[in-house]
Amino acid sequence: MENFWEYLQNLTDAQAILSTGGFYLLLIVVFAETGLFFGFFLPGDYLLFLAGVLSSAGVIDVPIHVLVLSLIASGILGNYTGYWFGYRTGPMLFKKNDSFFFKKRYIAVAEEFYAKHGGMALILGRFFPIVRTFAPIFAGVVRVDLKKFTIYNIIGSVAWVTTLTLAGYFLGRQFPELKNNLQYIILGLIFVTTIPLIVTYVKGRLKKTDNDKIENI
């Protein structure tokens, strides 16, 4: 447990983040998590929040409007990349063998989410780990109209980035001591963002169990 807390403290240490890339690292993480299939494990949510907090404390020497606009642009470009990847690879993705960086069930999760929410999945999916990465890829696979995709892409990126980054920024300005207790906030964000995945997994298992019972009747 002590090692876990030490890990969180290192993860939220401003100097450590800045020494490994700072502002530009944030842009790369957002781009990778929203468009590259191997970026699903990246911590986009809490890094956006962290960016806002560090910006309010002056640790990230970038004006908040530049920070937000740059992160929005990275999110938009990331989704376009994911869409292009899905468009070009198409059904081949479903034949690809599972690996550490890719599992067919991730596409299945995005497919289910898209089937439930339609185009709004590209907006709502920004706030859900894994779905955030694979929703644009699946949109490319099914060849969603590019104009519609562009609208959802822009709205989703704006909503995701502004919500989390500005929340961190204004909370950081209101409570300056926040930057010294980021590990607790990160734990909360991890917990909140994990709940939907747990619910989806449990529903999937229950549905599979029900289907197995029907088949056995």
Short mmCIF file of C-alpha atoms in Angstrom, two decimals:
data_model
loop_
_atom_site.label_atom_id
_atom_site.label_comp_id
_atom_site.label_asym_id
_atom_site.label_seq_id
_atom_site.Cartn_x
_atom_site.Cartn_y
_atom_site.Cartn_z
CA MET A 1 0.00 0.00 0.00
CA GLU A 2 2.87 2.34 0.83
CA ASN A 3 4.41 1.66 -2.59
CA PHE A 4 1.05 2.43 -4.21
CA TRP A 5 0.84 5.82 -2.51
CA GLU A 6 4.43 6.52 -3.48
CA TYR A 7 3.53 5.68 -7.09
CA LEU A 8 0.59 8.10 -7.01
CA GLN A 9 2.73 10.83 -5.50
CA ASN A 10 5.36 10.37 -8.20
CA LEU A 11 2.64 10.34 -10.83
CA THR A 12 1.25 13.66 -9.63
CA ASP A 13 4.59 15.35 -9.02
CA ALA A 14 4.64 18.47 -11.19
CA GLN A 15 8.40 18.50 -11.61
CA ALA A 16 8.44 14.88 -12.77
CA ILE A 17 5.75 15.55 -15.35
CA LEU A 18 7.44 18.69 -16.63
CA SER A 19 10.81 16.96 -16.85
CA THR A 20 9.30 14.29 -19.12
CA GLY A 21 7.67 16.72 -21.52
CA GLY A 22 5.17 18.91 -19.67
CA PHE A 23 2.78 20.70 -22.02
CA TYR A 24 3.84 18.72 -25.08
CA LEU A 25 3.51 15.43 -23.22
CA LEU A 26 -0.11 16.30 -22.42
CA LEU A 27 -0.83 16.91 -26.10
CA ILE A 28 0.76 13.60 -27.08
CA VAL A 29 -1.19 11.66 -24.42
CA VAL A 30 -4.52 13.17 -25.47
CA PHE A 31 -3.79 12.50 -29.14
CA ALA A 32 -2.71 8.90 -28.50
CA GLU A 33 -5.59 8.00 -26.19
CA THR A 34 -8.24 9.36 -28.54
CA GLY A 35 -6.93 7.91 -31.78
CA LEU A 36 -4.33 5.16 -31.45
CA PHE A 37 -5.65 1.70 -30.52
CA PHE A 38 -2.70 1.08 -28.19
CA GLY A 39 -3.41 4.30 -26.27
CA PHE A 40 -6.42 2.94 -24.37
CA PHE A 41 -4.44 2.56 -21.13
CA LEU A 42 -3.26 6.19 -21.04
CA PRO A 43 -4.61 8.37 -18.19
CA GLY A 44 -6.36 11.04 -20.23
CA ASP A 45 -9.05 12.05 -17.74
CA TYR A 46 -6.92 12.82 -14.75
CA LEU A 47 -4.11 14.32 -16.82
CA LEU A 48 -6.58 16.89 -18.18
CA PHE A 49 -7.67 17.68 -14.65
CA LEU A 50 -4.06 17.74 -13.50
CA ALA A 51 -3.17 20.11 -16.34
CA GLY A 52 -5.84 22.52 -15.16
CA VAL A 53 -4.64 22.42 -11.56
CA LEU A 54 -0.99 22.90 -12.54
CA SER A 55 -1.92 25.73 -14.88
CA SER A 56 -3.75 27.54 -12.07
CA ALA A 57 -0.63 27.19 -9.90
CA GLY A 58 1.60 28.56 -12.65
CA VAL A 59 3.55 25.29 -12.87
CA ILE A 60 2.61 24.85 -16.53
CA ASP A 61 3.78 28.10 -18.08
CA VAL A 62 1.06 28.20 -20.73
CA PRO A 63 -2.03 30.47 -20.63
CA ILE A 64 -5.15 28.49 -19.82
CA HIS A 65 -6.86 29.40 -23.12
CA VAL A 66 -3.82 28.18 -25.09
CA LEU A 67 -3.73 25.00 -23.01
CA VAL A 68 -7.43 24.26 -23.53
CA LEU A 69 -7.42 25.04 -27.27
CA SER A 70 -4.29 22.93 -27.81
CA LEU A 71 -5.76 19.96 -25.95
CA ILE A 72 -9.03 20.27 -27.90
CA ALA A 73 -7.06 20.24 -31.15
CA SER A 74 -5.14 17.13 -30.03
CA GLY A 75 -8.39 15.37 -29.19
CA ILE A 76 -9.89 16.24 -32.57
CA LEU A 77 -6.81 15.12 -34.49
CA GLY A 78 -6.67 11.93 -32.42
CA ASN A 79 -10.24 11.00 -33.33
CA TYR A 80 -9.61 11.71 -37.00
CA THR A 81 -6.62 9.37 -36.82
CA GLY A 82 -8.73 6.66 -35.18
CA TYR A 83 -11.47 7.11 -37.78
CA TRP A 84 -8.95 6.86 -40.63
CA PHE A 85 -7.41 3.74 -39.07
CA GLY A 86 -10.80 2.05 -38.72
CA TYR A 87 -11.83 3.13 -42.22
CA ARG A 88 -8.70 1.65 -43.79
CA THR A 89 -8.50 -1.57 -41.78
CA GLY A 90 -12.24 -2.29 -41.52
CA PRO A 91 -13.20 -5.96 -40.93
CA MET A 92 -9.52 -6.93 -40.65
CA LEU A 93 -9.63 -5.64 -37.07
CA PHE A 94 -12.10 -8.36 -36.10
CA LYS A 95 -9.74 -11.01 -37.51
CA LYS A 96 -6.70 -9.60 -35.74
CA ASN A 97 -5.39 -11.81 -32.93
CA ASP A 98 -5.61 -10.46 -29.40
CA SER A 99 -2.44 -8.95 -28.00
CA PHE A 100 -1.43 -6.79 -25.05
CA PHE A 101 -2.23 -3.63 -27.02
CA PHE A 102 -5.32 -4.85 -28.86
CA LYS A 103 -8.26 -7.04 -27.93
CA LYS A 104 -11.30 -7.64 -30.09
CA ARG A 105 -13.57 -7.14 -27.11
CA TYR A 106 -12.55 -3.47 -26.99
CA ILE A 107 -14.04 -2.97 -30.44
CA ALA A 108 -17.09 -4.94 -29.27
CA VAL A 109 -17.50 -2.57 -26.29
CA ALA A 110 -17.32 0.43 -28.63
CA GLU A 111 -19.79 -1.26 -31.01
CA GLU A 112 -22.27 -1.87 -28.19
CA PHE A 113 -21.87 1.68 -26.92
CA TYR A 114 -22.38 3.04 -30.44
CA ALA A 115 -25.43 0.85 -31.03
CA LYS A 116 -26.98 2.21 -27.84
CA HIS A 117 -26.19 5.90 -28.28
CA GLY A 118 -25.74 6.34 -32.03
CA GLY A 119 -23.61 9.31 -33.07
CA MET A 120 -23.76 10.64 -29.52
CA ALA A 121 -21.41 7.78 -28.62
CA LEU A 122 -18.60 9.88 -30.10
CA ILE A 123 -19.44 12.65 -27.62
CA LEU A 124 -20.38 10.62 -24.54
CA GLY A 125 -17.60 8.12 -25.24
CA ARG A 126 -14.98 10.79 -24.55
CA PHE A 127 -15.77 10.44 -20.86
CA PHE A 128 -15.34 6.64 -20.76
CA PRO A 129 -11.97 4.86 -20.81
CA ILE A 130 -11.52 2.34 -23.67
CA VAL A 131 -14.67 3.65 -25.40
CA ARG A 132 -12.84 6.95 -25.81
CA THR A 133 -10.13 5.17 -27.80
CA PHE A 134 -12.17 2.69 -29.82
CA ALA A 135 -15.38 4.63 -30.61
CA PRO A 136 -13.74 6.66 -33.43
CA ILE A 137 -12.06 3.51 -34.74
CA PHE A 138 -15.41 1.71 -34.86
CA ALA A 139 -16.97 4.77 -36.53
CA GLY A 140 -14.35 4.37 -39.24
CA VAL A 141 -15.02 0.64 -39.53
CA VAL A 142 -18.74 1.23 -40.18
CA ARG A 143 -17.87 4.28 -42.30
CA VAL A 144 -19.90 6.94 -40.51
CA ASP A 145 -20.47 9.97 -42.75
CA LEU A 146 -17.38 12.17 -42.40
CA LYS A 147 -19.37 15.40 -41.99
CA LYS A 148 -21.42 13.93 -39.15
CA PHE A 149 -18.29 12.45 -37.62
CA THR A 150 -16.60 15.85 -37.75
CA ILE A 151 -19.46 17.51 -35.88
CA TYR A 152 -19.49 14.85 -33.15
CA ASN A 153 -15.70 14.87 -33.02
CA ILE A 154 -15.46 18.62 -32.41
CA ILE A 155 -18.31 18.73 -29.88
CA GLY A 156 -16.92 15.72 -28.00
CA SER A 157 -13.40 17.08 -27.78
CA VAL A 158 -14.59 20.53 -26.66
CA ALA A 159 -16.88 19.03 -24.00
CA TRP A 160 -14.29 16.57 -22.65
CA VAL A 161 -11.32 18.93 -22.51
CA THR A 162 -13.14 22.01 -21.20
CA THR A 163 -15.05 20.06 -18.52
CA LEU A 164 -12.02 18.38 -16.96
CA THR A 165 -9.32 20.98 -17.60
CA LEU A 166 -11.36 23.99 -16.51
CA ALA A 167 -12.68 22.08 -13.50
CA GLY A 168 -9.08 21.51 -12.42
CA TYR A 169 -8.14 25.11 -13.20
CA PHE A 170 -10.92 26.80 -11.24
CA LEU A 171 -10.72 24.37 -8.34
CA GLY A 172 -6.97 24.96 -8.25
CA ARG A 173 -7.51 28.71 -8.08
CA GLN A 174 -10.16 28.35 -5.40
CA PHE A 175 -8.13 25.87 -3.34
CA PRO A 176 -4.39 26.43 -3.96
CA GLU A 177 -3.49 23.58 -1.60
CA LEU A 178 -5.16 21.18 -4.03
CA LYS A 179 -1.90 20.61 -5.92
CA ASN A 180 -0.44 19.02 -2.78
CA ASN A 181 -3.20 16.39 -2.51
CA LEU A 182 -3.66 15.29 -6.09
CA GLN A 183 -3.30 11.59 -5.31
CA TYR A 184 -6.69 11.61 -3.54
CA ILE A 185 -8.35 13.34 -6.48
CA ILE A 186 -6.81 10.90 -8.93
CA LEU A 187 -8.11 7.97 -6.89
CA GLY A 188 -11.57 9.51 -7.05
CA LEU A 189 -11.33 10.02 -10.81
CA ILE A 190 -10.09 6.47 -11.32
CA PHE A 191 -13.02 5.19 -9.25
CA VAL A 192 -15.63 7.31 -11.07
CA THR A 193 -14.36 6.48 -14.56
CA THR A 194 -14.13 2.77 -13.73
CA ILE A 195 -17.75 2.46 -12.58
CA PRO A 196 -19.26 2.53 -16.11
CA LEU A 197 -16.83 -0.17 -17.26
CA ILE A 198 -17.74 -2.37 -14.30
CA VAL A 199 -21.46 -1.85 -14.96
CA THR A 200 -21.00 -2.71 -18.65
CA TYR A 201 -19.00 -5.83 -17.76
CA VAL A 202 -21.58 -7.01 -15.22
CA LYS A 203 -24.46 -6.42 -17.67
CA GLY A 204 -22.55 -8.34 -20.34
CA ARG A 205 -21.98 -11.27 -18.00
CA LEU A 206 -25.64 -11.31 -16.91
CA LYS A 207 -26.78 -11.17 -20.53
CA LYS A 208 -24.44 -14.04 -21.44
CA THR A 209 -25.73 -16.06 -18.49
CA ASP A 210 -29.34 -15.47 -19.55
CA ASN A 211 -28.57 -16.48 -23.14
CA ASP A 212 -26.85 -19.66 -21.92
CA LYS A 213 -29.91 -20.53 -19.84
CA ILE A 214 -32.20 -20.02 -22.83
CA GLU A 215 -30.01 -22.23 -25.01
CA ASN A 216 -30.06 -24.97 -22.39
CA ILE A 217 -33.84 -25.01 -22.16
#
